[in-house]
Amino acid sequence: ELKVEQNPLFLSMQEGKNYTIYCNYSTTSDRLYWYRQDPGKSLESLFVLLSNGAVKQEGRLMASLDTKARLSTLHITAAVHDLSATYFCAVDPYSGAGSYQLTFGKGTKLSVIP
Amino acid sequence: DTAVSQTPKYLVTQMGNDKSIKCEQNLGHDTMYWYKQDSKKFLKIMFSYNNKELIINETVPNRFSPKSPDKAHLNLHINSLELGDSAVYFCASSPGLAGLTDTQYFGPGTRLTVL
């Protein structure tokens, strides 16, 4: 059974600081997704990482994938309050064409404080 | 334009009742999903349909029955509701296996409270 572990689960950081959220998974996969969820809201797709070494950046967020280490990171640069949300990583257990099934991590609740 | 819509947004009901949640997507996607998010925010897939056919059925009580009348709709019917069914239910859709950049697009969620 695929296991997806995120850490930390809770993160309180000051504005302007940098930090990294980690997503480890237990089986071979080269398809990993990051989502953001604001309180009481739906999930919004942030990044789709489809190969070893993939790196994607959007604003203050940068995601990377190391399939050999079975690790993805979400790096936050110079955090601002608007980034406060819960961030989920999700893994597709099948490489190549992919599957219909994502396994989600438990989420990292990020609070950015002034 | 709303890409993935769900109704109702909130549903409060008594134990033992039967209820339905509707989902519609206007993205032209082939694949639709139902997820359950519990009180600890853990998100778990329940069902997946591709072109109206069931392809994933996780270990979900058979009180839950999905129905897909067409590619754009996936409804969830729940019989004999129990307290443990209280959660937020999300519908999602994706293009399917056709593209390598598939991501899933989520609806706004339906908060179900069973009293």
Coordinates of C-alpha atoms in Angstrom, one line a residue:
Chain A
E1 CA 0.0 0.0 0.0
L2 CA 1.3 3.4 -1.0
K3 CA 2.2 5.7 1.9
V4 CA 2.7 9.4 1.6
E5 CA 4.2 11.3 4.5
Q6 CA 4.4 15.0 4.8
N7 CA 6.4 16.9 7.3
P8 CA 6.0 19.0 9.2
L9 CA 2.2 18.8 9.6
F10 CA 2.1 22.2 11.2
L11 CA 4.4 25.1 10.4
S12 CA 4.3 28.6 11.9
M13 CA 6.7 30.9 10.2
Q14 CA 7.4 34.6 10.2
E15 CA 6.9 36.8 7.2
G16 CA 10.0 37.1 5.1
K17 CA 11.5 33.8 6.2
N18 CA 12.2 30.7 4.0
Y19 CA 11.1 27.2 4.7
T20 CA 10.7 23.8 3.1
I21 CA 7.9 21.2 3.3
Y22 CA 8.9 17.6 2.6
C23 CA 6.8 14.9 1.0
N24 CA 8.1 11.3 1.2
Y25 CA 6.4 8.4 -0.5
S26 CA 6.9 4.6 -0.3
T27 CA 6.7 3.3 -3.8
T28 CA 8.2 4.1 -7.2
S29 CA 6.4 6.9 -8.9
D30 CA 7.3 9.8 -11.2
R31 CA 4.0 11.6 -10.9
L32 CA 3.5 13.9 -7.9
Y33 CA 1.1 16.8 -7.4
W34 CA 0.9 19.7 -4.9
Y35 CA -2.4 21.3 -3.9
R36 CA -3.3 24.2 -1.7
Q37 CA -6.4 24.3 0.4
D38 CA -7.6 27.5 2.2
P39 CA -9.8 27.1 5.3
G40 CA -13.3 26.0 4.3
K41 CA -12.4 26.0 0.6
S42 CA -11.7 23.5 -2.1
L43 CA -8.3 22.2 -3.3
E44 CA -6.4 24.2 -5.9
S45 CA -3.7 22.6 -8.0
L46 CA -0.3 24.2 -7.6
F47 CA 2.2 22.0 -9.3
V48 CA 2.4 18.8 -11.4
L49 CA 5.8 17.1 -11.3
L50 CA 6.1 14.3 -13.9
S51 CA 9.8 13.3 -14.0
N52 CA 12.9 12.9 -11.9
G53 CA 14.5 16.2 -11.4
A54 CA 11.4 18.2 -12.3
V55 CA 11.4 21.7 -10.8
K56 CA 8.6 24.1 -11.0
Q57 CA 8.2 27.6 -9.6
E58 CA 5.3 30.0 -9.2
G59 CA 5.9 33.2 -7.3
R60 CA 7.3 32.4 -3.9
L61 CA 6.8 28.6 -4.2
M62 CA 9.1 26.2 -5.8
A63 CA 8.5 22.4 -6.0
S64 CA 10.9 19.7 -6.9
L65 CA 10.9 15.9 -7.4
D66 CA 13.6 13.3 -6.7
T67 CA 12.1 10.0 -7.8
K68 CA 15.2 8.0 -6.7
A69 CA 14.9 9.4 -3.1
R70 CA 11.1 9.2 -3.4
L71 CA 11.0 12.8 -2.1
S72 CA 9.4 16.0 -3.2
T73 CA 9.9 19.4 -1.6
L74 CA 7.9 22.6 -1.6
H75 CA 10.1 25.5 -0.8
I76 CA 8.7 28.8 0.4
T77 CA 10.8 31.9 -0.2
A78 CA 10.2 35.1 1.8
A79 CA 6.8 34.0 3.1
V80 CA 3.9 36.4 3.1
H81 CA 0.6 36.1 5.0
D82 CA -1.3 35.2 1.8
L83 CA 0.5 31.9 1.7
S84 CA -1.2 30.7 4.9
A85 CA -3.1 27.6 3.9
T86 CA -2.9 23.8 4.1
Y87 CA -0.6 22.2 1.4
F88 CA -1.1 18.7 0.3
C89 CA 1.2 16.5 -1.8
A90 CA -0.4 13.6 -3.7
V91 CA 1.3 10.7 -5.5
D92 CA 0.1 8.6 -8.4
P93 CA 1.3 5.1 -7.8
Y94 CA 1.8 4.3 -11.5
S95 CA 4.6 5.6 -13.6
G96 CA 4.3 6.3 -17.3
A97 CA 0.8 6.8 -18.4
G98 CA -0.4 7.2 -14.8
S99 CA -3.6 6.1 -13.2
Y100 CA -6.8 7.5 -11.9
Q101 CA -5.8 7.2 -8.3
L102 CA -4.0 9.7 -6.1
T103 CA -2.9 9.0 -2.6
F104 CA -2.7 12.2 -0.5
G105 CA -0.4 13.1 2.3
K106 CA -2.0 14.4 5.5
G107 CA -1.3 18.0 4.6
T108 CA 0.9 20.7 6.1
K109 CA -0.9 23.6 7.8
L110 CA 1.1 26.7 7.2
S111 CA 0.6 29.9 9.2
V112 CA 2.6 32.9 8.2
I113 CA 2.7 35.5 11.0
P114 CA 3.8 39.1 10.8
Chain B
D1 CA -17.8 29.8 -15.2
T2 CA -17.7 27.1 -12.5
A3 CA -15.6 24.2 -13.6
V4 CA -16.7 21.6 -11.1
S5 CA -19.8 22.3 -9.1
Q6 CA -21.5 20.4 -6.3
T7 CA -24.9 20.6 -4.6
P8 CA -25.7 21.1 -1.9
K9 CA -22.9 22.9 -0.2
Y10 CA -24.1 22.0 3.3
L11 CA -26.2 19.0 4.3
V12 CA -27.4 18.4 7.8
T13 CA -29.5 15.3 8.4
Q14 CA -30.5 12.7 10.9
M15 CA -28.9 9.3 11.3
G16 CA -30.7 6.6 9.2
N17 CA -31.7 9.0 6.5
D18 CA -30.8 8.7 2.8
K19 CA -29.2 11.6 1.0
S20 CA -27.7 12.5 -2.4
I21 CA -24.9 14.9 -3.4
K22 CA -24.7 16.0 -7.1
C23 CA -21.6 16.9 -9.0
E24 CA -21.2 18.4 -12.5
Q25 CA -18.2 19.4 -14.5
N26 CA -18.1 21.5 -17.6
L27 CA -14.5 20.9 -18.5
G28 CA -15.1 18.1 -20.9
H29 CA -13.2 15.7 -18.8
D30 CA -13.5 11.9 -19.1
T31 CA -12.8 11.0 -15.4
M32 CA -14.6 12.0 -12.2
Y33 CA -13.9 11.2 -8.6
W34 CA -15.4 11.3 -5.1
Y35 CA -13.2 12.0 -2.1
K36 CA -13.9 12.1 1.6
Q37 CA -12.1 14.6 3.8
D38 CA -12.4 13.8 7.5
S39 CA -12.3 16.2 10.5
K40 CA -8.5 15.9 10.5
K41 CA -8.4 17.1 6.9
F42 CA -7.2 13.6 5.7
L43 CA -8.3 13.2 2.1
K44 CA -9.1 9.8 0.7
I45 CA -10.4 8.6 -2.6
M46 CA -13.7 6.8 -2.6
F47 CA -14.7 6.2 -6.2
S48 CA -13.5 7.0 -9.7
Y49 CA -15.5 6.9 -13.0
N50 CA -14.1 7.1 -16.5
N51 CA -16.5 7.7 -19.3
K52 CA -19.4 6.7 -17.0
E53 CA -17.8 3.4 -16.0
L54 CA -16.6 2.7 -12.4
I55 CA -12.9 2.1 -12.3
I56 CA -11.9 2.7 -8.7
N57 CA -14.0 1.5 -5.8
E58 CA -12.0 1.8 -2.6
T59 CA -13.1 0.1 0.6
V60 CA -16.2 2.1 1.1
P61 CA -19.4 0.7 2.7
N62 CA -22.0 -0.3 0.2
R63 CA -24.3 2.3 1.7
F64 CA -22.5 4.6 -0.7
S65 CA -23.5 4.3 -4.3
P66 CA -22.1 6.5 -7.0
K67 CA -24.0 7.0 -10.3
S68 CA -22.8 8.6 -13.5
P69 CA -25.7 9.4 -15.9
D70 CA -23.2 10.9 -18.3
K71 CA -19.6 11.9 -18.6
A72 CA -20.3 15.4 -17.0
H73 CA -22.1 14.2 -13.9
L74 CA -21.2 11.9 -11.0
N75 CA -23.7 11.8 -8.1
L76 CA -23.2 10.1 -4.7
H77 CA -26.1 8.5 -2.9
I78 CA -25.7 7.5 0.7
N79 CA -28.2 5.2 2.4
S80 CA -28.8 4.8 6.1
L81 CA -26.5 7.7 7.2
E82 CA -24.3 7.1 10.2
L83 CA -22.5 9.6 12.5
G84 CA -19.2 8.5 11.0
D85 CA -20.3 9.7 7.6
S86 CA -19.9 13.3 8.7
A87 CA -17.2 14.8 6.6
V88 CA -16.6 17.1 3.6
Y89 CA -17.1 15.3 0.3
F90 CA -15.3 16.6 -2.7
C91 CA -16.0 15.8 -6.3
A92 CA -13.1 16.1 -8.8
S93 CA -12.5 15.6 -12.4
S94 CA -9.5 15.2 -14.7
P95 CA -8.9 14.7 -18.4
G96 CA -8.1 11.1 -17.9
L97 CA -5.1 9.2 -19.2
A98 CA -5.0 11.1 -22.4
G99 CA -2.6 13.7 -21.3
L100 CA 0.6 13.5 -19.3
T101 CA -0.1 16.8 -17.5
D102 CA -3.3 15.6 -15.9
T103 CA -4.2 17.2 -12.6
Q104 CA -7.5 16.9 -10.8
Y105 CA -9.8 19.8 -10.5
F106 CA -11.8 19.8 -7.3
G107 CA -15.3 21.0 -6.6
P108 CA -16.2 23.3 -3.7
G109 CA -17.1 20.4 -1.4
T110 CA -20.2 19.4 0.4
R111 CA -20.1 19.5 4.2
L112 CA -22.3 16.6 5.5
T113 CA -23.3 16.6 9.1
V114 CA -25.1 13.6 10.5
L115 CA -26.9 14.2 13.8

